[in-house]
Short mmCIF file of C-alpha atoms and ligand atoms in Angstrom, two decimals:
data_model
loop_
_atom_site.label_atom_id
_atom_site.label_comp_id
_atom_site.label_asym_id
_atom_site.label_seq_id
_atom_site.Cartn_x
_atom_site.Cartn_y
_atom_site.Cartn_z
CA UNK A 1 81.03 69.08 -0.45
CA UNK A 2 82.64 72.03 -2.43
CA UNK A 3 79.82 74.04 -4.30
CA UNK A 4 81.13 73.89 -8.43
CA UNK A 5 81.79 77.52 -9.71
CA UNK A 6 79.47 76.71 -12.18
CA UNK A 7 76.51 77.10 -9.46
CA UNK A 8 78.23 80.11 -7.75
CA UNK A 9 80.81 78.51 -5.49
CA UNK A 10 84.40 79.18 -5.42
CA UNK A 11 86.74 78.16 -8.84
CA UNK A 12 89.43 75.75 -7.45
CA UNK A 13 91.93 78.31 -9.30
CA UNK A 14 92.31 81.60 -10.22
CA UNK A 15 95.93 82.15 -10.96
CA UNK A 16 96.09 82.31 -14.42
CA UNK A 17 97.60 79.35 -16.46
CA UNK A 18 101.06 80.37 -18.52
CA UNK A 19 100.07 82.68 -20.94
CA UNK A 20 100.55 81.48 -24.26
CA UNK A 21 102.94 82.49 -26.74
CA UNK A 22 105.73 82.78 -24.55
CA UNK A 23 108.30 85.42 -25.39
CA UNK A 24 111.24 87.57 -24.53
CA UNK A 25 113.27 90.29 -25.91
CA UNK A 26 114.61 88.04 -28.23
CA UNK A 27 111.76 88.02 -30.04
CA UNK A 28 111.52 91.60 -29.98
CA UNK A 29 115.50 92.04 -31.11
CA UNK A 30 114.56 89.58 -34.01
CA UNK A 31 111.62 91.49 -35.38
CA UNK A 32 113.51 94.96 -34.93
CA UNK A 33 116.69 93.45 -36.92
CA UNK A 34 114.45 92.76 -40.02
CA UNK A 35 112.33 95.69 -39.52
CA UNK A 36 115.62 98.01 -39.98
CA UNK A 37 117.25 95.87 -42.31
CA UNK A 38 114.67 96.87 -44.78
CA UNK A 39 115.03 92.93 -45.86
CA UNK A 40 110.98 92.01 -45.30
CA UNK A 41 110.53 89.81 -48.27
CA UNK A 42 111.90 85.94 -49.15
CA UNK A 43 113.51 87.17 -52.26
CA UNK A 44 116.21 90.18 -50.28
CA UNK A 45 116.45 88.70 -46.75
CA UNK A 46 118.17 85.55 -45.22
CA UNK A 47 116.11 84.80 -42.13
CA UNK A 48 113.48 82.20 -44.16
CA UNK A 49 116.37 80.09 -45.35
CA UNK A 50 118.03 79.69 -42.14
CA UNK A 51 114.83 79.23 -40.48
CA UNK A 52 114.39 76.57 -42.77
CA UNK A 53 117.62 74.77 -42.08
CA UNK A 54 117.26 75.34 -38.71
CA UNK A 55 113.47 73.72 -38.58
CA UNK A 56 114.87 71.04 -41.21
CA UNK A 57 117.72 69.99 -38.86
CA UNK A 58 115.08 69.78 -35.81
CA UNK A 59 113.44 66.95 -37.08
CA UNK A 60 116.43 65.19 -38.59
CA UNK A 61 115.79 66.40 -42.12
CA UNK A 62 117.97 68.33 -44.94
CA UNK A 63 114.54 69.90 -46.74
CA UNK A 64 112.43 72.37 -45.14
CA UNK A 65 110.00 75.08 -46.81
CA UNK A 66 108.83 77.67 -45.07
CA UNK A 67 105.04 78.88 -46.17
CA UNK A 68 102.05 81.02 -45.32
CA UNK A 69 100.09 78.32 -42.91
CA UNK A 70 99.37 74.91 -42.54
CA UNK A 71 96.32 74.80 -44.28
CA UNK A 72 98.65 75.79 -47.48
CA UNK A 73 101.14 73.38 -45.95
CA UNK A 74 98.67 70.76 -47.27
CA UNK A 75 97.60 71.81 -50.09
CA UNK A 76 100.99 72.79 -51.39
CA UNK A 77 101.81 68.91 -50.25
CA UNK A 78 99.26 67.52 -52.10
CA UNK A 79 100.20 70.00 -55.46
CA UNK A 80 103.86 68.78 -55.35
CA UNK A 81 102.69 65.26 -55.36
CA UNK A 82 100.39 66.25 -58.22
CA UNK A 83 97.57 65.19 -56.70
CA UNK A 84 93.49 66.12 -57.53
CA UNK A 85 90.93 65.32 -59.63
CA UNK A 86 90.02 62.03 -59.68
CA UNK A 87 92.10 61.37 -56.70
CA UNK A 88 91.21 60.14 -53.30
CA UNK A 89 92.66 61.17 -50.25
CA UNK A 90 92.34 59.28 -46.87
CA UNK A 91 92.07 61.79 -43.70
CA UNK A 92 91.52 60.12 -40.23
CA UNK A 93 87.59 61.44 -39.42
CA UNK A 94 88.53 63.03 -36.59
CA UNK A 95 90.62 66.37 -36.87
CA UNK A 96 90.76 70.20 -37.45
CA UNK A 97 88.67 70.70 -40.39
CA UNK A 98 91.69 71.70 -42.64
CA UNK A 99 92.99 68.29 -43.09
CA UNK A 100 90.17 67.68 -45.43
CA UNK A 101 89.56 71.08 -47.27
CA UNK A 102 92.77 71.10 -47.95
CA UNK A 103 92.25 67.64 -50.04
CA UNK A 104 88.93 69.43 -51.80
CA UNK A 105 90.81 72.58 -52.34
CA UNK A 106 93.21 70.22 -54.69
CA UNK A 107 89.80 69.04 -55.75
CA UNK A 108 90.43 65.76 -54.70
CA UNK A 109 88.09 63.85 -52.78
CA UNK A 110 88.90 63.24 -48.70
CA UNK A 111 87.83 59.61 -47.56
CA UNK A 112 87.24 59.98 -43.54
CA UNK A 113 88.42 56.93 -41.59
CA UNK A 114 88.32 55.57 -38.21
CA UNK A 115 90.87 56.08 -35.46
CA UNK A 116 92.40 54.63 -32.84
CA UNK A 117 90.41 54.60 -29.41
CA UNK A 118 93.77 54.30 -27.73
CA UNK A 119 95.38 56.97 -28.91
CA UNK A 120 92.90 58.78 -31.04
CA UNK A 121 95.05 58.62 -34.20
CA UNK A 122 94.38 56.89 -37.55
CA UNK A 123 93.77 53.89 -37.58
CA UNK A 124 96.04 51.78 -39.73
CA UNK A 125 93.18 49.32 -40.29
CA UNK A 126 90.68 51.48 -41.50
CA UNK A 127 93.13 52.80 -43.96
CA UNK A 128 93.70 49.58 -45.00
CA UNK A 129 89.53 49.03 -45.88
CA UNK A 130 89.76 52.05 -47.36
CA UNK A 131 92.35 52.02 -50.28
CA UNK A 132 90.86 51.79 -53.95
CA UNK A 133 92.68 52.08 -57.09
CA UNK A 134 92.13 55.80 -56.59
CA UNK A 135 93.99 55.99 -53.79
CA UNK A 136 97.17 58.71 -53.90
CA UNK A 137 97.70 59.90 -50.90
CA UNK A 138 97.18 58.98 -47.03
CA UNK A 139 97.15 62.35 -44.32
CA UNK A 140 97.70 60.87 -40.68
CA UNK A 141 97.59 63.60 -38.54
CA UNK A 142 99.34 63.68 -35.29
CA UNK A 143 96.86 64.02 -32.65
CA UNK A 144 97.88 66.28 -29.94
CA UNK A 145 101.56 65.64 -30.51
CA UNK A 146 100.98 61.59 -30.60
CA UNK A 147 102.59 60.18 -33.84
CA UNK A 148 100.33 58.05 -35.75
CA UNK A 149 101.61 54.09 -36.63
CA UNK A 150 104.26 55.11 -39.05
CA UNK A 151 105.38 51.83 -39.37
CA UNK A 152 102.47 50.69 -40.28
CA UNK A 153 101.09 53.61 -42.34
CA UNK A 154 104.52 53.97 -44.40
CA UNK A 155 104.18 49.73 -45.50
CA UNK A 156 101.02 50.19 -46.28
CA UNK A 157 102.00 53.10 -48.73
CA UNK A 158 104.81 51.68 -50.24
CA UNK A 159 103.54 48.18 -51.07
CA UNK A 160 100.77 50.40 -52.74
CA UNK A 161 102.57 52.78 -54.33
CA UNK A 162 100.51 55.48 -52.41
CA UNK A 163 101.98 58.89 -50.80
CA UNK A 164 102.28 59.90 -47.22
CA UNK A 165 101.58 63.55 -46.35
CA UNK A 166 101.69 64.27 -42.64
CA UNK A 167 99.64 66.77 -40.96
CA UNK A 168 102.09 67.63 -38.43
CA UNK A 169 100.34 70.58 -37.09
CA UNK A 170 100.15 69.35 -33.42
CA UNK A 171 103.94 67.71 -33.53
CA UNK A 172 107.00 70.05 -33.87
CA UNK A 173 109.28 67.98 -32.43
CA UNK A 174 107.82 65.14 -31.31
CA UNK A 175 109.77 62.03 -32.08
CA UNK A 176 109.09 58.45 -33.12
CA UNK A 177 111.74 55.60 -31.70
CA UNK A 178 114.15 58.43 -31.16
CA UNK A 179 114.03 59.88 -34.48
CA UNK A 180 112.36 63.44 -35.70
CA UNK A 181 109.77 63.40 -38.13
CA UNK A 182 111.76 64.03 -41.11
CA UNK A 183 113.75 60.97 -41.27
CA UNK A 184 110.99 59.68 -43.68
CA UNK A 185 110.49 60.18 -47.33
CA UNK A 186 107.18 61.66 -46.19
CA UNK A 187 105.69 65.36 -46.87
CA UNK A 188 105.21 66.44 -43.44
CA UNK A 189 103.37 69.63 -43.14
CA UNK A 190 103.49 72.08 -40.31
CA UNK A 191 101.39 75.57 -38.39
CA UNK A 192 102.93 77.97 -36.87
CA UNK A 193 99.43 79.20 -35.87
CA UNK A 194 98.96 81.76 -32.64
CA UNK A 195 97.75 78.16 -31.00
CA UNK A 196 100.55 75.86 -32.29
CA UNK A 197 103.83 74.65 -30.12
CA UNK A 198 105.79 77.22 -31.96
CA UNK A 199 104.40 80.67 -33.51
CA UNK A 200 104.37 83.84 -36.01
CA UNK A 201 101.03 84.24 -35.32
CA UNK A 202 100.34 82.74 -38.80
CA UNK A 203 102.82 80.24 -40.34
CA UNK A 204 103.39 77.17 -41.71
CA UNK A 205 106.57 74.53 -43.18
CA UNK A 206 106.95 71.48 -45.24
CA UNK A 207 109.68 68.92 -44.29
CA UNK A 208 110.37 67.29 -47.75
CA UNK A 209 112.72 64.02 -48.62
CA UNK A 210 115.29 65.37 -51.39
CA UNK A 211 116.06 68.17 -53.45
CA UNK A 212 114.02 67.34 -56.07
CA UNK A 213 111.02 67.81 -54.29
CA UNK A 214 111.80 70.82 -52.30
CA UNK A 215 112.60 72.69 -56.17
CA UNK A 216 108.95 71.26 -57.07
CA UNK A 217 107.28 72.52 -53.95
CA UNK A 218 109.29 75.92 -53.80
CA UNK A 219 108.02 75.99 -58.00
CA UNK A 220 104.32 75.66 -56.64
CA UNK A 221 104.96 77.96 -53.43
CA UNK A 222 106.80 80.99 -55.87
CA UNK A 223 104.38 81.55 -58.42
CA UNK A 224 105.92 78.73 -60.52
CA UNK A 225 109.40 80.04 -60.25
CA UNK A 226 112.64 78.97 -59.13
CA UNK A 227 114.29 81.66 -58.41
CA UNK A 228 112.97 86.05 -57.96
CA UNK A 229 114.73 87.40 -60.68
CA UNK A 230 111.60 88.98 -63.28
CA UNK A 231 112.75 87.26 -66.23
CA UNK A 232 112.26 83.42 -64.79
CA UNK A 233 109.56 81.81 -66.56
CA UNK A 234 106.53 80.29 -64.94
CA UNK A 235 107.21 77.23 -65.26
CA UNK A 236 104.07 75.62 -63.89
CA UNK A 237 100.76 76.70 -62.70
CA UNK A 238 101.04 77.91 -58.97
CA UNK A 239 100.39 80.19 -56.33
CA UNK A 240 102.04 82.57 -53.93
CA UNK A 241 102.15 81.01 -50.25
CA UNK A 242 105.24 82.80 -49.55
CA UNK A 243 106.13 83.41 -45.64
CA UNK A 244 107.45 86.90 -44.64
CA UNK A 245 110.94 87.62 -42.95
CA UNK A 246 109.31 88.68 -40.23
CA UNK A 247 107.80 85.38 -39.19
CA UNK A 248 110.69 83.16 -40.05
CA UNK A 249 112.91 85.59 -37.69
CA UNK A 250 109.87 84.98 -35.04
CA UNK A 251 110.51 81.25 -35.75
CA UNK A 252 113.77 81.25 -35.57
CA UNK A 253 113.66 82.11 -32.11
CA UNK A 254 110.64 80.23 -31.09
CA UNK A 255 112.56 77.07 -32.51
CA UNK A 256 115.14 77.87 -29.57
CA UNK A 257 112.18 77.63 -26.89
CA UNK A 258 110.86 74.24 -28.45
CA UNK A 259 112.76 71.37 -26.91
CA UNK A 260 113.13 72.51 -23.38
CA UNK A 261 109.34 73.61 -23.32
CA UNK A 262 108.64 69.69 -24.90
CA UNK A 263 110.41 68.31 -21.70
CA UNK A 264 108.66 70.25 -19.23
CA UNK A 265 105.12 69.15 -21.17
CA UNK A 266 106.41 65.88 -20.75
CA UNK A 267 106.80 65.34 -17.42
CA UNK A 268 104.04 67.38 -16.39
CA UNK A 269 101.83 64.89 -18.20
CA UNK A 270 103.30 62.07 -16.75
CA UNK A 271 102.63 63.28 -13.78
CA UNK A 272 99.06 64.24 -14.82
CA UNK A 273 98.49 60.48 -16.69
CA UNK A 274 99.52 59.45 -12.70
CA UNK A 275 97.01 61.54 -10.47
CA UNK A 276 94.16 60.65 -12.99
CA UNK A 277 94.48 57.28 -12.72
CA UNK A 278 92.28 57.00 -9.89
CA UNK A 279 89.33 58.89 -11.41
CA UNK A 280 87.04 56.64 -12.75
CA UNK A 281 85.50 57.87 -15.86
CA UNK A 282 88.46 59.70 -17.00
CA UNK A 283 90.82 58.23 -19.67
CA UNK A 284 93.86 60.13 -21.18
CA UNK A 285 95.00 59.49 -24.33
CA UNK A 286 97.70 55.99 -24.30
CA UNK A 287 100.88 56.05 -25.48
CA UNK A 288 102.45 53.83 -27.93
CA UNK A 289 106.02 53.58 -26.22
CA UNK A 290 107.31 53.79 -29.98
CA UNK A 291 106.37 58.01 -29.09
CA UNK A 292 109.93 58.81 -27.74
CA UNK A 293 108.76 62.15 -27.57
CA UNK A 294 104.97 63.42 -27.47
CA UNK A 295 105.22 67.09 -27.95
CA UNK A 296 101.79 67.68 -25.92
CA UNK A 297 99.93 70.28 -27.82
CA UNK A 298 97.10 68.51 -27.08
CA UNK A 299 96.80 66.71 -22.90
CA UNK A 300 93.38 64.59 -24.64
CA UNK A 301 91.57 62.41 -22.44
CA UNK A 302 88.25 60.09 -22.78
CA UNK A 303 85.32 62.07 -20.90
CA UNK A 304 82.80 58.77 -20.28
CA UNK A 305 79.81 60.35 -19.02
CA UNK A 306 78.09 57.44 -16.94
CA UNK A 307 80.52 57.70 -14.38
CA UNK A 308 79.62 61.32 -14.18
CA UNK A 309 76.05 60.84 -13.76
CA UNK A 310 75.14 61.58 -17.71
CA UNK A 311 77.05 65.07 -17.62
CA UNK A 312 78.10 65.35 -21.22
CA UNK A 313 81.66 66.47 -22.26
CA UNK A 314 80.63 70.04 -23.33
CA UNK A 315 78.95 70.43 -19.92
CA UNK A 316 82.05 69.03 -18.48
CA UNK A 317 84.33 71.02 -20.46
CA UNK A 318 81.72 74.69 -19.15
CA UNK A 319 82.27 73.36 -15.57
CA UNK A 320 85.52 73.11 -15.78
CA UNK A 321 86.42 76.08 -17.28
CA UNK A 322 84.30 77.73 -14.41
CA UNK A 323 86.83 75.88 -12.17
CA UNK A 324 89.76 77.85 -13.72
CA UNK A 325 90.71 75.27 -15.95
CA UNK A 326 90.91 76.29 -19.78
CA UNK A 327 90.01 72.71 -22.47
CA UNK A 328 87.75 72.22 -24.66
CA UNK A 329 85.59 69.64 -26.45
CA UNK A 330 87.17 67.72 -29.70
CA UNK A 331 86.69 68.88 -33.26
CA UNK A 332 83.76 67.49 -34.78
CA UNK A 333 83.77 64.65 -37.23
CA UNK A 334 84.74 66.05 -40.31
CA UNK A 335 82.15 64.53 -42.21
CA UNK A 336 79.28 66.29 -39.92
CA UNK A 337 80.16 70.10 -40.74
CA UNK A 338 77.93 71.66 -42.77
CA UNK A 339 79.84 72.07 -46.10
CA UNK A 340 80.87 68.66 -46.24
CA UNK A 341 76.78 67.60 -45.57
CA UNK A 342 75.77 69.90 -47.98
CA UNK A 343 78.53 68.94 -50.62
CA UNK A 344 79.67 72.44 -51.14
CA UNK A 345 82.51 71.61 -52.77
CA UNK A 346 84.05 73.27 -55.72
CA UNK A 347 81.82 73.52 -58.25
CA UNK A 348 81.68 70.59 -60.44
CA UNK A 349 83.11 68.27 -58.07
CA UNK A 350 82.29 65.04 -58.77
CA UNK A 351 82.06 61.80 -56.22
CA UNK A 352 80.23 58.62 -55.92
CA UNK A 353 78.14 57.80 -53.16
CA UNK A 354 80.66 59.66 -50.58
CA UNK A 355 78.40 59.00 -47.50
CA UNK A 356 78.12 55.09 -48.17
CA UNK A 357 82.19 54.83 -47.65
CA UNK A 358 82.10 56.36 -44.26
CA UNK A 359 82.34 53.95 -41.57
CA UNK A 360 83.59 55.28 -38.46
CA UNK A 361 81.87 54.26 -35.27
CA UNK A 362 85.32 55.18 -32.79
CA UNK A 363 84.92 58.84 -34.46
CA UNK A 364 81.14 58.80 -33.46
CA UNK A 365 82.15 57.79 -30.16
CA UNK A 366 84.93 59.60 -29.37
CA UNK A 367 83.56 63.08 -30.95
CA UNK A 368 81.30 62.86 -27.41
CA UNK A 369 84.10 61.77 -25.61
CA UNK A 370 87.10 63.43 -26.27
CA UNK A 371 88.15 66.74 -24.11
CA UNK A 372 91.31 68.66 -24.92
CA UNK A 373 93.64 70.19 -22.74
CA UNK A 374 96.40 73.22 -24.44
CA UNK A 375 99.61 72.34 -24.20
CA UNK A 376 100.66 75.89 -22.48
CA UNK A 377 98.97 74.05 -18.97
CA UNK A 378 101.85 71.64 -18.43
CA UNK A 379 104.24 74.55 -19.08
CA UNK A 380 104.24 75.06 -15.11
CA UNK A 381 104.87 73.25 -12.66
CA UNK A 382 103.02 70.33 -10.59
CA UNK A 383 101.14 72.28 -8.35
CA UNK A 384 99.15 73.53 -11.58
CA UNK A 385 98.87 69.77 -12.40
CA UNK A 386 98.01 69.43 -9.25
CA UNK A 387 94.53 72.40 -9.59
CA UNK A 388 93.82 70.46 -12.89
CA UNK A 389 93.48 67.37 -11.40
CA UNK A 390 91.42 68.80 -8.04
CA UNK A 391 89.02 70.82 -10.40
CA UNK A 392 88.13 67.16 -12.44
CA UNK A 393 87.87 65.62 -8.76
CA UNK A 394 85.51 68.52 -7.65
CA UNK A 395 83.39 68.26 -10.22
CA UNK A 396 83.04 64.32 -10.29
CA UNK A 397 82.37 64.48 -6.29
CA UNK A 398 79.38 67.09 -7.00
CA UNK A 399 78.12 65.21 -10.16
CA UNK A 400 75.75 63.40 -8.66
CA UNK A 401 74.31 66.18 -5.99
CA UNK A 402 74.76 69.35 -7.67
CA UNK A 403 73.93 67.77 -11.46
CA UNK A 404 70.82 65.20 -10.85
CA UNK A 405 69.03 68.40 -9.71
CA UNK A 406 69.35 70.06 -13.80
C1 PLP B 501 96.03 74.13 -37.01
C2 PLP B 501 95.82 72.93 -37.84
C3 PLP B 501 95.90 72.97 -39.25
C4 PLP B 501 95.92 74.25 -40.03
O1 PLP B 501 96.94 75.10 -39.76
P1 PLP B 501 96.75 76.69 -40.03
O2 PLP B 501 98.15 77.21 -39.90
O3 PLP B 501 95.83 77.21 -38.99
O4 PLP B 501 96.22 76.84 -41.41
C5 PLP B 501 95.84 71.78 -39.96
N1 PLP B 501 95.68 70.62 -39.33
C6 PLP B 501 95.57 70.52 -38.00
C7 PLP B 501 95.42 69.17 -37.38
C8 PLP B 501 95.62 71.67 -37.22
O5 PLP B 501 95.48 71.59 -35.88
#
């Protein structure tokens, strides 16, 4: 038996993965256009707004707005659907942390729900149980690229009268019976984060249904103005979460890369989904075949830990990355970080018995569970599937010699 690289033997790989953001000189021309046309803000310069139509037209919308990041993706989502005090938000229990603070941020209150143990997304169930007459707004995030139960999630909110905003930071692209994102009268909000599928380093869109909402959230995105010209009024109480020239040129390129770099994800991970099959104790994230396209930020499988004799997943996750092989373990609940324990929120905030609502035993589970692969690993070809799937075997064959002994 192979000794782990964890305990000193040799990593099954050591040829570096992709590296991660992938570029060319066309990013470089891009940057170097703007730079010398002296054009660097929204208000002189014409790369945001065809960045926007470009990103719109991507996901088979006519409204895009381009912003600072997708934590102000959110919140600028929930401002143009007027949302906050008093309101209630439900957030699937399981995400990036900014799904929620966005929703106290707006001082509204974030209800954490269960999720799917399928697919790790929200559960359309728990959302259900969780509606009160409080109720404004449901989040599903994406996870990994997977789109949540639309179907579902957008009856629910229109029999109620409720709003869907979509944390789509995981899902440029990804597409949901053959349709992009945007074909919904959803808020769908975007990150162009150094991590994301697409990047400025920093980033972040809104895809939104008409024009009436895309003047309301460019109001709240402009300092409460429609247009730059100094004499506009402020016209409502806002902020600045204005992107730069520079990133939307970035984008514009990095929009270019998307689809082709989707397709190779894709069948790298089918591929992947294939040669894991026959480890026991290793479950990657289902599909719903309604997912026409899974944009793979995110390869996320089920880590169980009795059939690796009682390694957990973060002891997993530190072998494997010994093996070569970068992942991680799964964002906590949201519920269990220490501001949201502590109630530090915005001073003043007020909420009834928060803790009593939350009932979300799949989150508990799967928080132990869940390891996450980056997307930029399926950018290569199979023989890198193939190291990723021979560093999982390694370590499962030497789980019960090299691991009973710690
Ligand atoms: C990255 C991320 C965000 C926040 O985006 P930033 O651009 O980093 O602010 C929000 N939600 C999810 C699920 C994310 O992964």
């Amino acid at each position: 038996m192979k000794q782990l690289a964890i305990n000193g033997g040799i990593p099954v790989r050591e040829k570096p993965f992709p590296v991660w953001p992938i570029h060319d000189r066309q990013e470089a021309q891009a940057l170097t256009n703007v730079l010398e046309s002296g054009k660097w803000w929204r208000g002189e310069g014409s790369e945001i707004e065809a960045f926007e139509g470009e990103f719109a037209a991507a996901h088979d919308s006519n409204y895009a707005l381009a912003v600072t990041n997708g934590t102000h993706a959110l919140e600028l989502a929930l401002a143009t659907k007027e949302i906050g005090i008093g309101d209630e938000v439900i957030v699937p229990g399981l995400t990036f942390i900014s799904t929620a603070t966005a929703v106290f941020s707006e001082n509204a209150l974030a209800i954490p729900v269960d999720i799917d143990a399928d697919t790790f997304c929200i559960s359309a169930d728990a959302i259900l149980a969780a509606i009160t007459p409080r109720t404004r707004a449901i989040i599903p995030v994406h996870f990994g690229g997977h789109i949540c139960d639309m179907d579902r999630i957008h009856q629910i909110a229109k029999e109620r009268g409720i709003a869907v905003i979509e944390d789509a930071a995981h899902a440029h692209g990804a597409e949901w019976n053959h349709q992009g994102l945007g074909k919904s009268d959803s808020l769908i909000c975007f990150s162009f984060q150094s991590s994301k599928l697409m990047t400025a380093g920093e980033g972040g869109a809104i895809l939104l249904p008409n024009q009436e909402t895309w003047n309301q959230a460019f109001l709240v995105n402009n300092c409460g103005r429609l247009g730059y010209s100094r004499s506009f009024p402020h016209e409502v109480l806002a902020s600045n979460y204005r992107m730069t020239e520079f990133q939307a040129a970035l984008l514009r390129v990095q929009l270019q890369r998307l689809s082709a770099q989707i397709a190779t994800r894709e069948a790298n991970a089918v591929y992947l989904d294939k040669c894991l099959q026959e480890l026991v104790g290793i479950t990657p994230q289902k599909r719903d075949p309604r997912v026409t396209k899974h944009s793979y930020y995110l390869y996320s499988l089920r880590f169980d830990s009795k059939a690796f004799n009682g390694l957990t997943s973060s002891e997993f996750v530190k072998a494997l990355n010994a093996e070569g092989i970068p992942c991680s373990t799964v964002y906590p609940p949201i519920y269990k970080v220490d501001f949201f324990q502590n109630h530090r929120f915005k001073a003043g905030f007020k909420f009834d018995d928060l803790e009593s609502r939350i009932n979300c035993p799949v989150v508990e589970q799967l928080s132990k569970e869940i390891v996450m692969i980056p997307h930029y690993l399926l950018l290569g070809d199979t023989s890198d599937v193939d190291d990723i799937v021979e560093a999982i075997a390694k370590i499962k064959s030497a789980s019960n010699a090299e691991f009973s002994k710690v």
